Amino acid sequence: MDAKISKRPVVIGLEVHIQLNTKTKLFCPCSTDYIGRTPNSNVCPICLAVPGTLPLLNDSAVALGSRMGLGLYGEIQRYSNFHRKNYFYPDLAKAYQITQYGLTISTGGYLDIEAEGAQKRVRIHHLHLEEDAGKLVHPTEDGRLTGAAYSLVDYNRGGVPLSEIVSEPDMSSPAEARGYVVRLRQLARYLDVSDGEMESGSLRVDANISLSNPDGSLGTRVEIKNMNSLKSLERALEYEISRQNKVLDAGGRIVQETRLWDDAEEVTRSMRNKETASDYRYYPEMDLAPIVITDEQIESFKRSMPELPWEKRERFESAFGLSKEEIAILTEQKELARYYEDMVEAGAPPARAANWVRMEVLRALNELGGDIRSFRVKPGALADLVKKIEAKELSSTIGKDVLDVLARESISLDEAIKRIGAPLGRMTGESLGSLIDKIFADNRDVIDTIRSGEDKKGGKMKFIHGLAMKESRGQADPAEVSAVIAEKLG
Ligand code: ADP
Ligand code: MG
Ligand code: ZN
């Protein structure tokens, strides 16, 4: 059976953990920059749960969590608190995780998503703050999940602030789940709340999926963990749809459980029976004061909100008249959108600038393996280049070569134009003369019109001039081209 086609309606709800961009951990002064550090070097008595230590809440995490809540049109709560979620596992030094439960920093809201060309609104249940756990390393010879002789624990990540965003079960296909994560990640990046990298674990998705019963009621759900890319998320959900359909077809029942996605084998495997809230003996964390957010704070969070991705898309449509596809690419990253807008501000025509950013800038970035933030070619320089092309001083082929030089070396636009061996006016004398003869011969009608004096507005003359510039690949001097044309017209 094609895993993408399910006999039974698919219901998906996602729990997304996003690491907040704070400098320090949620309750202690340790750094949040833990990747690649010596195991257990980014720790202190608080995050190691040494008896006698007390947590101290990081205000930036509250601000960032609220910002994300506002971006999702959630209701920021004036009063919320922390709970202890008790469980014994070596990734938690305290044997409980400090998390929000019941009273959370933001409730409700929604995110509009797009999947396979269709729009959809996914409701958000709530957003809460919690600390991350440490990392267990299970050394196996073949890198598999199971079969290690022993495990190692690294607490460097323990205590890093996360916001968990819990959706309502509003998605009905793996593509929609992907679309949701893509939009959520984009929002987090626009808001500077998180870098949202799935590969490095800054954004982690737990996917709940069930197949509905014939009477339309919700079926038993399974939670899948351990997907570290959008592709694995989709694959894991597709696998689960097909597995659950098979179980039900054979007259079996779905067990509520947590399953792990095995990226190498492309299967999900049962990890544990689904725990319920009562298993965790949640109770209020008495070592931390409740989080109180005033109306003034909420107002100031609102004032500091930047333009949101969908607002930018709308503005780009009305201001620049670009197509939806172009806008989607230009606004995917706010830094790229900024680059584009700076080019337009520097005088590049919007449609041309959009083409250059979409095709050439992204190509150059792809080749150089870099990011727009570190791109050598400043938007003003690219705007000047585009203007020269627009004025037919350079051909676009030459322009692309110039861009490539600028992208690799810190030199000026004029130097780059010289560098690629196409100084203006290199094509002169006889070769320019014969090029223009050829253009005259190929465009006899146009030349006749010009000669008869009917080209009052000079449009045809401009056309011939443009052709000469283009066919010289920008190597002729525009003034000389004009002179030669005038001479040949007699
Ligand atoms: P728990 O408290 O056990 O974590 P929740 O009710 O909070 O359960 O739901 C957790 C996630 O599971 C939410 O994202 C929710 O949308 C999703 N979910 C709930 N019921 C279903 C279902 N029948 N099918 C798919 N997802 C579901
Ligand atoms: Mg939950
Ligand atoms: Zn610490």
Tab-separated table of C-alpha atoms and ligand atoms in Angstrom, residues 15 85 101 126 128 164 166 206 208 221 223 274-275 282, ligand 2:
chain	number	residue	atom	x	y	z
A	15	GLU	CA	4.616	18.910	20.216
A	85	LYS	CA	7.707	16.450	36.446
A	101	TYR	CA	1.992	22.382	33.576
A	126	HIS	CA	-0.534	26.268	24.492
A	128	HIS	CA	5.116	26.428	27.909
A	164	GLU	CA	7.275	23.625	23.950
A	166	VAL	CA	1.618	21.981	21.595
A	206	ASP	CA	7.306	14.780	18.799
A	208	ASN	CA	1.203	12.231	17.697
A	221	ARG	CA	-2.738	7.735	19.112
A	223	GLU	CA	3.670	9.351	19.795
A	274	LYS	CA	2.502	5.771	26.815
A	275	GLU	CA	2.892	7.277	30.235
A	282	TYR	CA	3.414	16.709	38.797
B	2	MG	MG	2.175	16.350	26.301
